JSON list of C-alpha atoms in Angstrom, two decimals:
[
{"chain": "A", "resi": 1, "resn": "UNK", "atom": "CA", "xyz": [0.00, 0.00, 0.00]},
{"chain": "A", "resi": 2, "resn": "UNK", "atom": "CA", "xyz": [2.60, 2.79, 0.76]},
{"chain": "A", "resi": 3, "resn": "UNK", "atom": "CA", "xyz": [4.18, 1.88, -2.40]},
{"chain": "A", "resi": 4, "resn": "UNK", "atom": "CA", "xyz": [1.26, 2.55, -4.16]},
{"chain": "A", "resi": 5, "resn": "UNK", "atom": "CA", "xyz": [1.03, 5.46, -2.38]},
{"chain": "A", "resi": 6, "resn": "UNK", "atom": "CA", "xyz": [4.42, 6.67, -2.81]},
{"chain": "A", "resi": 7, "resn": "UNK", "atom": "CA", "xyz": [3.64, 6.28, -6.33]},
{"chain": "A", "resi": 8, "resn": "UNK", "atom": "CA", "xyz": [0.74, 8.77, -6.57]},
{"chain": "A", "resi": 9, "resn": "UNK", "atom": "CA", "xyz": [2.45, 10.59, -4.95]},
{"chain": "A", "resi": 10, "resn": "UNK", "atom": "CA", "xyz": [5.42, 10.84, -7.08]},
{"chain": "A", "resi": 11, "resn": "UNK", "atom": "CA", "xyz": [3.36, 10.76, -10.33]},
{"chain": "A", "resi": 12, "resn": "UNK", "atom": "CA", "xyz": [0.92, 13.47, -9.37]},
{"chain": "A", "resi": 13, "resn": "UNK", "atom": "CA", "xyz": [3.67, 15.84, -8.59]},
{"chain": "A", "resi": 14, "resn": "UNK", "atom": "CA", "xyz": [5.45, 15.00, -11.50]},
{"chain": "A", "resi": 15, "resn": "UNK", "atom": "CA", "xyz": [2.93, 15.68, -14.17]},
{"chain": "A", "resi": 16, "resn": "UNK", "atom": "CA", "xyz": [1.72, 18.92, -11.99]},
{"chain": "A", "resi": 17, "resn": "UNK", "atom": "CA", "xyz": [5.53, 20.42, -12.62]},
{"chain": "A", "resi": 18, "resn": "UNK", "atom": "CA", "xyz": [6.36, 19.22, -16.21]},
{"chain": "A", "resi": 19, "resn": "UNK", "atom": "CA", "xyz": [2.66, 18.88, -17.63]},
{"chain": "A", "resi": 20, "resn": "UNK", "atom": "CA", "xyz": [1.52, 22.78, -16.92]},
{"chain": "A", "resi": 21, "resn": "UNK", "atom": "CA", "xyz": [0.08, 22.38, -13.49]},
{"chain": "A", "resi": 22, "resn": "UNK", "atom": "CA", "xyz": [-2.17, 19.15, -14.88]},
{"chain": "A", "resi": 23, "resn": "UNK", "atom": "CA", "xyz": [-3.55, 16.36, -12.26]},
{"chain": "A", "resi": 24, "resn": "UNK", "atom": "CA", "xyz": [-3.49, 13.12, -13.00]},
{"chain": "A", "resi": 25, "resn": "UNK", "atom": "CA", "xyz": [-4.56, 11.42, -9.65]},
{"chain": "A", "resi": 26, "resn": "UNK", "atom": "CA", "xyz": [-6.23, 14.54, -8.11]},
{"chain": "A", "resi": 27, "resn": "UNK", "atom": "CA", "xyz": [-8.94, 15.40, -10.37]},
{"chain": "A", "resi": 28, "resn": "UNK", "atom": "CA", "xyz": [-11.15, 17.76, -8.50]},
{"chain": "A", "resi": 29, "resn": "UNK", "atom": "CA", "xyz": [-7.37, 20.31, -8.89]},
{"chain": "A", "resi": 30, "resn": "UNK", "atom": "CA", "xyz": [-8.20, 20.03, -12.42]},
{"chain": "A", "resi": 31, "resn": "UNK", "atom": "CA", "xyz": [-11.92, 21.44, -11.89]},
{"chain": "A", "resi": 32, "resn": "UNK", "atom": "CA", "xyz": [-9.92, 24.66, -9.77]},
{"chain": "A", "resi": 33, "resn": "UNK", "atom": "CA", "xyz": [-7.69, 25.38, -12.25]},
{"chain": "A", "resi": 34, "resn": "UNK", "atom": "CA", "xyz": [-10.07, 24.70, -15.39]},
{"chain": "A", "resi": 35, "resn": "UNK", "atom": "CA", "xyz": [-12.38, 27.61, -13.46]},
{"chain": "A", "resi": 36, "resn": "UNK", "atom": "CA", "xyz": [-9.01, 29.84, -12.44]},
{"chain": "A", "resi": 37, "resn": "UNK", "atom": "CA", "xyz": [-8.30, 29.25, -16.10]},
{"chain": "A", "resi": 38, "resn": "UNK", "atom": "CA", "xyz": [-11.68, 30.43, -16.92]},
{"chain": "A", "resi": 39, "resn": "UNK", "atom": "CA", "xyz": [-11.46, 33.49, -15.02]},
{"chain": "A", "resi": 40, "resn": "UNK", "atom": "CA", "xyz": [-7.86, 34.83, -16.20]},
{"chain": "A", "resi": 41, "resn": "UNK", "atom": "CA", "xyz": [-8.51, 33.94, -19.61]},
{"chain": "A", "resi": 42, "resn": "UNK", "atom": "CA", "xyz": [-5.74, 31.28, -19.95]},
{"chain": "A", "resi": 43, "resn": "UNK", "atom": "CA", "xyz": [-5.55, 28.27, -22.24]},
{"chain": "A", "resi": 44, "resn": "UNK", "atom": "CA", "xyz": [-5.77, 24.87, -21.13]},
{"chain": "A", "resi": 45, "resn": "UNK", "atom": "CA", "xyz": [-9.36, 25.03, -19.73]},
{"chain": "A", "resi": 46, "resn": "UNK", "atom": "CA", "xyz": [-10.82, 22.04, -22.20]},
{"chain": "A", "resi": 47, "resn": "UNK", "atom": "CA", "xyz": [-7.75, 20.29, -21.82]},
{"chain": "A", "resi": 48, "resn": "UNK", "atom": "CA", "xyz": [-8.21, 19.63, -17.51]},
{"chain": "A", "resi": 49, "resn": "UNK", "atom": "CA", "xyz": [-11.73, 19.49, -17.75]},
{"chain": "A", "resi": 50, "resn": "UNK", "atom": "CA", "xyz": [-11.21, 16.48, -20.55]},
{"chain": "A", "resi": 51, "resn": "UNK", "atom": "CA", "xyz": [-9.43, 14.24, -18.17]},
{"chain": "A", "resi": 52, "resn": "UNK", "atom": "CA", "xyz": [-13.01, 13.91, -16.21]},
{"chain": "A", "resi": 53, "resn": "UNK", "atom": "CA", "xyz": [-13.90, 11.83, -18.50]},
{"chain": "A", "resi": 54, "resn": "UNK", "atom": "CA", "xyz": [-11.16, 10.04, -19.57]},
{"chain": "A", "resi": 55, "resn": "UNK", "atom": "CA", "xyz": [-11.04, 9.30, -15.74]},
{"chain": "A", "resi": 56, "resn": "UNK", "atom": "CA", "xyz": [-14.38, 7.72, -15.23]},
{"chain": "A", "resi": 57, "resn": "UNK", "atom": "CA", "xyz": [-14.38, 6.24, -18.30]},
{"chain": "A", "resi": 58, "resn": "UNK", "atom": "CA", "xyz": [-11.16, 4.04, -17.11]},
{"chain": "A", "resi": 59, "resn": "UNK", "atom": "CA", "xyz": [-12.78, 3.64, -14.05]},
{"chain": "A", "resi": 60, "resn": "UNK", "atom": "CA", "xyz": [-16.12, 2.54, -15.23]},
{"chain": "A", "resi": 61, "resn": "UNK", "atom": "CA", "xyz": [-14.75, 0.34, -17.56]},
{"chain": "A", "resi": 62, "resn": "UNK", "atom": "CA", "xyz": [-12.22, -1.55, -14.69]},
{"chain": "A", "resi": 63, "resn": "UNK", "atom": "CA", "xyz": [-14.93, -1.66, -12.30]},
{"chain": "A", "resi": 64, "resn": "UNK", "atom": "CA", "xyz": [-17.35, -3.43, -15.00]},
{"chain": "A", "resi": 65, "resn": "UNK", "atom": "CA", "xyz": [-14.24, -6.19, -15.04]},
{"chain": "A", "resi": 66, "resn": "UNK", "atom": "CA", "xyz": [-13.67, -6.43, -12.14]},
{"chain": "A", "resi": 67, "resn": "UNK", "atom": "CA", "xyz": [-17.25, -6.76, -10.87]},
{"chain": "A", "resi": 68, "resn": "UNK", "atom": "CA", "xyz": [-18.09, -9.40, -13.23]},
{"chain": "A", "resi": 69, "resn": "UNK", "atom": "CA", "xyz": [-17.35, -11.38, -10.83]},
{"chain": "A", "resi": 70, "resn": "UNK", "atom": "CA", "xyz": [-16.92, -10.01, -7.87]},
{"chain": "A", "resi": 71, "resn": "UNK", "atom": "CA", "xyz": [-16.30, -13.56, -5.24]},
{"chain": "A", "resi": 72, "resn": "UNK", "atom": "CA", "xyz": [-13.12, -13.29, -6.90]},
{"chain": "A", "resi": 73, "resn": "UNK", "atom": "CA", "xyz": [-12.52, -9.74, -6.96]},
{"chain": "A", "resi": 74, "resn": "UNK", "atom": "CA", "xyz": [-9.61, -9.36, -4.94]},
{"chain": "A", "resi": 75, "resn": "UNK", "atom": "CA", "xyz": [-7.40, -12.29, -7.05]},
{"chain": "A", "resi": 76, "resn": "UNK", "atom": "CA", "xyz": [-7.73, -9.30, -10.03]},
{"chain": "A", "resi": 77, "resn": "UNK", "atom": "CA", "xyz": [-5.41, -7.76, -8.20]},
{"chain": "A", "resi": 78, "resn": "UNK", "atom": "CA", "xyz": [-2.06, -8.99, -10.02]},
{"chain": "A", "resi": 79, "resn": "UNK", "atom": "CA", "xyz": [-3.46, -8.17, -13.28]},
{"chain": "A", "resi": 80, "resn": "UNK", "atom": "CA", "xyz": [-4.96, -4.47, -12.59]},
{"chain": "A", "resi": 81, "resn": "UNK", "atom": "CA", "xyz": [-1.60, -3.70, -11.18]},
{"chain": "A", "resi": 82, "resn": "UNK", "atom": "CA", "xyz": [0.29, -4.81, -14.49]},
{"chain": "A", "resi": 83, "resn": "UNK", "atom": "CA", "xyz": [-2.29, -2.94, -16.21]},
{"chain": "A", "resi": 84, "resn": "UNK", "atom": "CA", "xyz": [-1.31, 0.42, -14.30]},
{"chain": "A", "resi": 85, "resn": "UNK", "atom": "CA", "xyz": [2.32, -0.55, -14.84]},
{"chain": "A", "resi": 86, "resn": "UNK", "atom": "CA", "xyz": [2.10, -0.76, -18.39]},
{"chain": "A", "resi": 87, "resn": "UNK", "atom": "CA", "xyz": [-0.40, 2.83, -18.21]},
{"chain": "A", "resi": 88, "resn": "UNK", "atom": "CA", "xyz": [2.75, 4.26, -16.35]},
{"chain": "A", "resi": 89, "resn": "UNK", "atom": "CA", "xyz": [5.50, 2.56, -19.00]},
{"chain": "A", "resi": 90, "resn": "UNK", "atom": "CA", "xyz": [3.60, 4.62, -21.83]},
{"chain": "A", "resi": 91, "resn": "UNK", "atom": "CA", "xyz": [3.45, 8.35, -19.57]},
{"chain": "A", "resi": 92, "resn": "UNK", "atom": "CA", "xyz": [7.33, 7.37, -19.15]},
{"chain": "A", "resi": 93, "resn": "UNK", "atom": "CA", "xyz": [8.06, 6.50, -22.70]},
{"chain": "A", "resi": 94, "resn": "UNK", "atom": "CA", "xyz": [6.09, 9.75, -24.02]},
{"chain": "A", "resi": 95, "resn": "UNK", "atom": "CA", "xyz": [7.39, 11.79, -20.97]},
{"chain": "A", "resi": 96, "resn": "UNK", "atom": "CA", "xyz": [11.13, 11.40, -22.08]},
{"chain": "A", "resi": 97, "resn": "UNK", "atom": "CA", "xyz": [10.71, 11.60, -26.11]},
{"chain": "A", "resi": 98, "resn": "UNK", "atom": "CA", "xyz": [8.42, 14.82, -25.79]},
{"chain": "A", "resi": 99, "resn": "UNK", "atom": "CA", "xyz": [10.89, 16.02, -22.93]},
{"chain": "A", "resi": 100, "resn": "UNK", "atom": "CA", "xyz": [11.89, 18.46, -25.74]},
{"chain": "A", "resi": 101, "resn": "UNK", "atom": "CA", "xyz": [8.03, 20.06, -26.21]},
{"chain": "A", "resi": 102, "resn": "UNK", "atom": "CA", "xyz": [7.39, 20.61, -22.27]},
{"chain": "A", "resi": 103, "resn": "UNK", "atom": "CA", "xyz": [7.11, 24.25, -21.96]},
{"chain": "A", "resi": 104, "resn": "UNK", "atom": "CA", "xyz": [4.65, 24.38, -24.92]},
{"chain": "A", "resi": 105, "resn": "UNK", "atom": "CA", "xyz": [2.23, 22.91, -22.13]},
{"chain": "A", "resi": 106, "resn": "UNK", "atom": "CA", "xyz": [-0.57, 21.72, -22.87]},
{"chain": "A", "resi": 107, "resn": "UNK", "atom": "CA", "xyz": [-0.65, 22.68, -26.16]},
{"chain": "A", "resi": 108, "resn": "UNK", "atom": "CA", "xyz": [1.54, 20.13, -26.86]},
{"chain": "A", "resi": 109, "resn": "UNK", "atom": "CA", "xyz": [0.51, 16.85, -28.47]},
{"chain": "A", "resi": 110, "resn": "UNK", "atom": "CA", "xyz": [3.15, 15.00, -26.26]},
{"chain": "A", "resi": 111, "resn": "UNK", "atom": "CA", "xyz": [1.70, 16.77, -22.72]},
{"chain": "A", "resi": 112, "resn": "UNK", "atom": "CA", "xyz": [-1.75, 15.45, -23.50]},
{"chain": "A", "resi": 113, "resn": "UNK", "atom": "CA", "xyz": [-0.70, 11.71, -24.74]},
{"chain": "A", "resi": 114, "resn": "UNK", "atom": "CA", "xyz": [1.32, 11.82, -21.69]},
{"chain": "A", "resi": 115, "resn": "UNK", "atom": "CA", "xyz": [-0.96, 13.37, -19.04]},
{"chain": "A", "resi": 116, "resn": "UNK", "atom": "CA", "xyz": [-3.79, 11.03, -20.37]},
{"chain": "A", "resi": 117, "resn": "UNK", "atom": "CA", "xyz": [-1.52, 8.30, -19.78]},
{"chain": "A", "resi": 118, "resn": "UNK", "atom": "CA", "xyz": [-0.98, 9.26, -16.28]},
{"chain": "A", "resi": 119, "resn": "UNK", "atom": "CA", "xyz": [-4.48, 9.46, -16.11]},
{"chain": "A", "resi": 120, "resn": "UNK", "atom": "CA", "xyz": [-5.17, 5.96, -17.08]},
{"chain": "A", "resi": 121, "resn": "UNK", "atom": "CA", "xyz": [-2.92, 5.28, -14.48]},
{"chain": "A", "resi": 122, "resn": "UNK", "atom": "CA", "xyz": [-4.25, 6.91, -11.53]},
{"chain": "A", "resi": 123, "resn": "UNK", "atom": "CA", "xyz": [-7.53, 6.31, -12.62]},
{"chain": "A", "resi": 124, "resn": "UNK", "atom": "CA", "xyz": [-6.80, 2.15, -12.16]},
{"chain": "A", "resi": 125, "resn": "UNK", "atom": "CA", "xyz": [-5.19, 3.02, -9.05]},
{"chain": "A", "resi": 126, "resn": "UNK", "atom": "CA", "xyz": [-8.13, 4.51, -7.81]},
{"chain": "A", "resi": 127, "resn": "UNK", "atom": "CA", "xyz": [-10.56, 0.90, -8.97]},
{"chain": "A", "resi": 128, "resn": "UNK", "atom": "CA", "xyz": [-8.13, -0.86, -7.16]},
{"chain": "A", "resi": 129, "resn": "UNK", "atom": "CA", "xyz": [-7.98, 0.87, -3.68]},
{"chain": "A", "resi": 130, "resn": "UNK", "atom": "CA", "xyz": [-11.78, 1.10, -4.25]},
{"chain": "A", "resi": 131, "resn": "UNK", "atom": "CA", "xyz": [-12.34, -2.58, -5.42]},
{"chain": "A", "resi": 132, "resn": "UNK", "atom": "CA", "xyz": [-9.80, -4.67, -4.26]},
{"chain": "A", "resi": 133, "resn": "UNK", "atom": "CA", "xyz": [-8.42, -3.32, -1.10]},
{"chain": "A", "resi": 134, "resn": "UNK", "atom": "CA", "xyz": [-11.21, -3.78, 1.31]},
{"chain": "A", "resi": 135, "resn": "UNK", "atom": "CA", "xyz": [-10.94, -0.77, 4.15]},
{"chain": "A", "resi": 136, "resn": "UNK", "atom": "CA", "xyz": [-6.80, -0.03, 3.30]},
{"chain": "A", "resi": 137, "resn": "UNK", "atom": "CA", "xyz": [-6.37, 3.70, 3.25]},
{"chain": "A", "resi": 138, "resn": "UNK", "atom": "CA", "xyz": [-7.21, 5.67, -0.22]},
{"chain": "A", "resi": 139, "resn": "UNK", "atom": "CA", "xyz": [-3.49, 5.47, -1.69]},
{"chain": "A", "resi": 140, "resn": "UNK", "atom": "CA", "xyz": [-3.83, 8.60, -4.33]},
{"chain": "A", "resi": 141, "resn": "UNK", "atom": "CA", "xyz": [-6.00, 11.58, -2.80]},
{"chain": "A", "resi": 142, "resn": "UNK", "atom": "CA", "xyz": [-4.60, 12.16, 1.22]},
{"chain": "A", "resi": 143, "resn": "UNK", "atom": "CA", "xyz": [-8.00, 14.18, 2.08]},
{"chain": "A", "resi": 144, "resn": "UNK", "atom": "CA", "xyz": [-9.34, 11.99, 3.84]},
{"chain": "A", "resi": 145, "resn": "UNK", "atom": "CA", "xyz": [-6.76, 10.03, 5.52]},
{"chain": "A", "resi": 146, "resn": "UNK", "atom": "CA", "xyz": [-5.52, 13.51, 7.25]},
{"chain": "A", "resi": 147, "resn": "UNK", "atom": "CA", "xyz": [-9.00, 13.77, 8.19]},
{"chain": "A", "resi": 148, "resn": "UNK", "atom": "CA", "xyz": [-9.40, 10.31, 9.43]},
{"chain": "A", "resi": 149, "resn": "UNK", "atom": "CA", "xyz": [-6.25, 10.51, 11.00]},
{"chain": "A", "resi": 150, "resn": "UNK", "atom": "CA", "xyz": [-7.03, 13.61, 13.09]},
{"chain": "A", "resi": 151, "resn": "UNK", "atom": "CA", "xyz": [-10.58, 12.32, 14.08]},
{"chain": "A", "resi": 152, "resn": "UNK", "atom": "CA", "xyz": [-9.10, 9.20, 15.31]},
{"chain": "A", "resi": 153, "resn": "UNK", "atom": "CA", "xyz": [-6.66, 11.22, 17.32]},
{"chain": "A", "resi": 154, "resn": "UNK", "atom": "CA", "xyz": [-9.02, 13.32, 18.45]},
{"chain": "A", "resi": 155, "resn": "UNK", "atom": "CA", "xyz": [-10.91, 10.58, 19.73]},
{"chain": "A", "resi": 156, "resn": "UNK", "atom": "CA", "xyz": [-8.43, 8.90, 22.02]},
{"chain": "A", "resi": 157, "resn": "UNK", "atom": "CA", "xyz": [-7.58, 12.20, 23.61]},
{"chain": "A", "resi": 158, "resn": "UNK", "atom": "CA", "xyz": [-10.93, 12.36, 24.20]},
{"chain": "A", "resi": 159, "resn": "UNK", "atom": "CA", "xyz": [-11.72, 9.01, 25.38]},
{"chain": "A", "resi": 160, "resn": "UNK", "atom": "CA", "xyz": [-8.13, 8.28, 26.77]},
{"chain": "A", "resi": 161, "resn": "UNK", "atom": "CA", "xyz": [-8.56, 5.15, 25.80]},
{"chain": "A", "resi": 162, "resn": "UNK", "atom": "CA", "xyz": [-7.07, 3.19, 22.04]},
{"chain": "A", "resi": 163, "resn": "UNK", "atom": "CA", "xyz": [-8.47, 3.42, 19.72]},
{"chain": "A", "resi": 164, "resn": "UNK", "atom": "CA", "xyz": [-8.41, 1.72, 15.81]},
{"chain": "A", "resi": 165, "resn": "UNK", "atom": "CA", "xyz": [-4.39, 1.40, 14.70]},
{"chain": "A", "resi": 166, "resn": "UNK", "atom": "CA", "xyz": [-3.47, 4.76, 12.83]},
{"chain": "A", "resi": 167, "resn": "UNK", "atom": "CA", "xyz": [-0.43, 3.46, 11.75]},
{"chain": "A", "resi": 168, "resn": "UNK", "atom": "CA", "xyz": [-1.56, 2.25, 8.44]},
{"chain": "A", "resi": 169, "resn": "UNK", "atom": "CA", "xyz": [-2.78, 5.51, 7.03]},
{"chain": "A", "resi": 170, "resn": "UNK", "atom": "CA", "xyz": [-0.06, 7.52, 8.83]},
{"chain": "A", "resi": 171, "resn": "UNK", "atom": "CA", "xyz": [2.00, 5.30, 6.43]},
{"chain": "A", "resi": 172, "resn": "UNK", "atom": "CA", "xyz": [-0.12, 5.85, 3.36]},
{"chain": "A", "resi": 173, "resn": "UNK", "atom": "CA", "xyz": [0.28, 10.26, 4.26]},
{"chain": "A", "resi": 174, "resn": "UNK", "atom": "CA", "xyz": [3.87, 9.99, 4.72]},
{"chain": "A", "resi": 175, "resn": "UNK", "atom": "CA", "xyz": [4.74, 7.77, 1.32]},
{"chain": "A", "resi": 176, "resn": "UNK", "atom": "CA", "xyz": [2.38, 9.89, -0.52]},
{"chain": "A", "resi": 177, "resn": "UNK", "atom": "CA", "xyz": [4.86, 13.07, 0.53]},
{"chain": "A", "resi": 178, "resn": "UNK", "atom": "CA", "xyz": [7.42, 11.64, 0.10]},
{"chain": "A", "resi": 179, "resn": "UNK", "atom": "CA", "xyz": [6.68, 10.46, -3.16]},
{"chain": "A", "resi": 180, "resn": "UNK", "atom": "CA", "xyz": [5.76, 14.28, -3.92]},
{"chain": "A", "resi": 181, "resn": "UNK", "atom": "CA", "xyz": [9.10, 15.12, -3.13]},
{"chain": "A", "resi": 182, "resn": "UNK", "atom": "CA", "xyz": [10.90, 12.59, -5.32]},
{"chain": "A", "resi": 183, "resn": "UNK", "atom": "CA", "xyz": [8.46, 13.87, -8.31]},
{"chain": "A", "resi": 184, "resn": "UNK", "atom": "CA", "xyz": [9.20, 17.88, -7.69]},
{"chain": "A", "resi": 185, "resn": "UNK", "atom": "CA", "xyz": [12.54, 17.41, -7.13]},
{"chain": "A", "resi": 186, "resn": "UNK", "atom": "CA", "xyz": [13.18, 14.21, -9.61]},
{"chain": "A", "resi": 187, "resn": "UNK", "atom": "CA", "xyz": [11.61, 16.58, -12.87]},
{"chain": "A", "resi": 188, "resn": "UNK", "atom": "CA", "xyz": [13.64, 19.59, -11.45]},
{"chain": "A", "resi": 189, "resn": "UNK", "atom": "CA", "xyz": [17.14, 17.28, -12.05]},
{"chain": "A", "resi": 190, "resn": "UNK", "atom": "CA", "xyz": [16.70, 14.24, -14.19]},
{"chain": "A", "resi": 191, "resn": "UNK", "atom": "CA", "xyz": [13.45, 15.65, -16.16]},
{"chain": "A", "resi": 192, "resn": "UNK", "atom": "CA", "xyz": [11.67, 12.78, -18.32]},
{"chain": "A", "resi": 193, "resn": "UNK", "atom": "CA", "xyz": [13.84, 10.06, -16.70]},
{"chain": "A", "resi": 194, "resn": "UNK", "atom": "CA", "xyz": [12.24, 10.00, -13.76]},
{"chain": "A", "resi": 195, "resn": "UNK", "atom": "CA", "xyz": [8.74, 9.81, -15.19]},
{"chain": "A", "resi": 196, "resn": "UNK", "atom": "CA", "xyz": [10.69, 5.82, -15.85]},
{"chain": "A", "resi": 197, "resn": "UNK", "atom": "CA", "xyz": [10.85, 5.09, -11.56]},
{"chain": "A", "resi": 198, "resn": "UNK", "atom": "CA", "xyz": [7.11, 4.69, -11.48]},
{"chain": "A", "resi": 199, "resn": "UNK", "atom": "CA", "xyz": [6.27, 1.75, -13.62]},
{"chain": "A", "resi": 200, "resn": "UNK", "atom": "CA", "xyz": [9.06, 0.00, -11.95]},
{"chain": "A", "resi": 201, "resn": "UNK", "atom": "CA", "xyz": [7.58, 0.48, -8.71]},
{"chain": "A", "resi": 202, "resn": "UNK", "atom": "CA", "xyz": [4.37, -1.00, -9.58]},
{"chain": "A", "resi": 203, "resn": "UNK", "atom": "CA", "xyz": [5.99, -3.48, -11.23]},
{"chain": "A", "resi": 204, "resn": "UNK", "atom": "CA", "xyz": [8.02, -4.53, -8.29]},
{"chain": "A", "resi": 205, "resn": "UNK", "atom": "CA", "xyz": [4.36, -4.76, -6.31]},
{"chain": "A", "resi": 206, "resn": "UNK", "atom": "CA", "xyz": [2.30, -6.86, -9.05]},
{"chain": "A", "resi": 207, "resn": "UNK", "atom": "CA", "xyz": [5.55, -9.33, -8.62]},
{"chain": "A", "resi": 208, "resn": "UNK", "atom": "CA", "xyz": [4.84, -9.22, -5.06]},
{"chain": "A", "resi": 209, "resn": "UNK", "atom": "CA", "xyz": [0.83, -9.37, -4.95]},
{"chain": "A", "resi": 210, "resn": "UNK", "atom": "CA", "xyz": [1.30, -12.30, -8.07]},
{"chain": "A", "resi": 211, "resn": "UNK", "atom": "CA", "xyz": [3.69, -14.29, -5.77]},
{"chain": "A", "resi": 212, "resn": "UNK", "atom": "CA", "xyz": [1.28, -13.95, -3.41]},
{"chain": "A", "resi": 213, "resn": "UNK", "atom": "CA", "xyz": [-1.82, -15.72, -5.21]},
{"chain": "A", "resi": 214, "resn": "UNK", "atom": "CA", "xyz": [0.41, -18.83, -6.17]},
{"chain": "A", "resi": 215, "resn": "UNK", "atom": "CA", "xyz": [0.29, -20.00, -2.37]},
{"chain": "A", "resi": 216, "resn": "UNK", "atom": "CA", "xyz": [-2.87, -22.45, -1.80]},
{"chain": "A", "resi": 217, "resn": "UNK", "atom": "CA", "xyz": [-5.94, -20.39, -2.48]},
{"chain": "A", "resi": 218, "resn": "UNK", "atom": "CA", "xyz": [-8.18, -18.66, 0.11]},
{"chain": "A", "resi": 219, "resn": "UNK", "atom": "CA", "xyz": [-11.31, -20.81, 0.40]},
{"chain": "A", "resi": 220, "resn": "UNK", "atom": "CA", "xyz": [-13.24, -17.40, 0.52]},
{"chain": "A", "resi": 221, "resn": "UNK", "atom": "CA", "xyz": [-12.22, -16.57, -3.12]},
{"chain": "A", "resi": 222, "resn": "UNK", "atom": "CA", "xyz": [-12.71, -19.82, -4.84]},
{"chain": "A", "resi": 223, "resn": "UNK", "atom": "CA", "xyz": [-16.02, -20.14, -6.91]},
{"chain": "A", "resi": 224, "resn": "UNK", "atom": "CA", "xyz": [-18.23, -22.88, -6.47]}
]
């Protein structure tokens, strides 16, 4: 999970800095700065509000697979996370060959393929926390696990008494910053390349989650 996280994280950030201030995991920013846009007259407006829906689309169409069948939900895993892997290969591969066409922004063919494939990306990310994850803290948008986090704080002072474990989503906050960092500071040095650390981290948890499902199967996800 804080891998995933750390990944958002990273990837958000990333594409914020190189792709002119574009969201890929964060969508509602896109909605802000499509109606700050709006307001001052800049370009890009159609171009944030398009990755709406691009987003649900990706998510509408990963949720129909995935509840097909949903006793067997959770052994989807593996494949959904290949399937962000290779969303994140192709933002890497277009990242570094349109490296050259950045500042034109976003009215750059190579920004959009890019940012749309981060936004494949993010958008599987989001099924799968949703989907497959049960109650695991939301890995891309930290909202809400600050919020929980405080409540649940708040409520042991309160109570003086323990509460549920924190230590998961104070995890999931702290790999989602520091992924942040590696994307801000990552584009500010290395550029395009390290739009190519991404992929391999998802690809080094689908190896994990696929080693995983070879052991003897939980009863619980085995069809009848």
């Amino acid at each position: 999970v804080w891998l995933l996280a750390g990944t958002a994280g990273c990837v958000d950030t990333a594409c914020f800095v190189a792709f002119d201030e574009l969201f890929t995991a964060h969508v509602t920013g896109n909605f802000v700065l499509a109606g700050a846009a709006l307001v001052a007259d800049e370009h890009g407006v159609l171009q944030r509000l398009a990755t709406l829906p691009l987003f649900a689309a990706v998510v509408f169409v990963v949720a129909l697979l995935v509840q097909h069948d949903p006793l067997v939900a959770p052994a989807r895993l593996p494949a959904l996370l290949w399937l962000e892997a290779a969303a994140l290969s192709a933002l890497g591969a277009l990242a570094v060959a349109g490296a050259h066409d950045w500042a034109a922004g976003l009215d750059s063919p190579w920004v959009l393929a890019a940012a749309a494939a981060g936004v494949v990306a993010m958008a599987v990310q989001n099924t799968i926390g949703r989907l497959c994850l049960g109650k695991t803290p939301p890995t891309t948008v930290m909202t809400g696990n600050v919020t929980a986090l405080c409540t649940e704080l708040a409520a042991r002072v309160v109570s003086r008494q323990p509460g549920s474990p924190v230590q998961r989503s104070v995890a999931v906050v702290l790999a989602f910053t520091g992924g942040a960092a590696v994307g801000a500071l990552g584009t500010a040095t290395v550029g395009g390349w390290l739009f190519v650390l991404p992929p391999l981290a998802i690809a080094v948890a689908a190896r994990r989650v696929s080693r995983s499902f070879r052991r003897p199967p939980d009863p619980r996800l085995v069809v009848s």
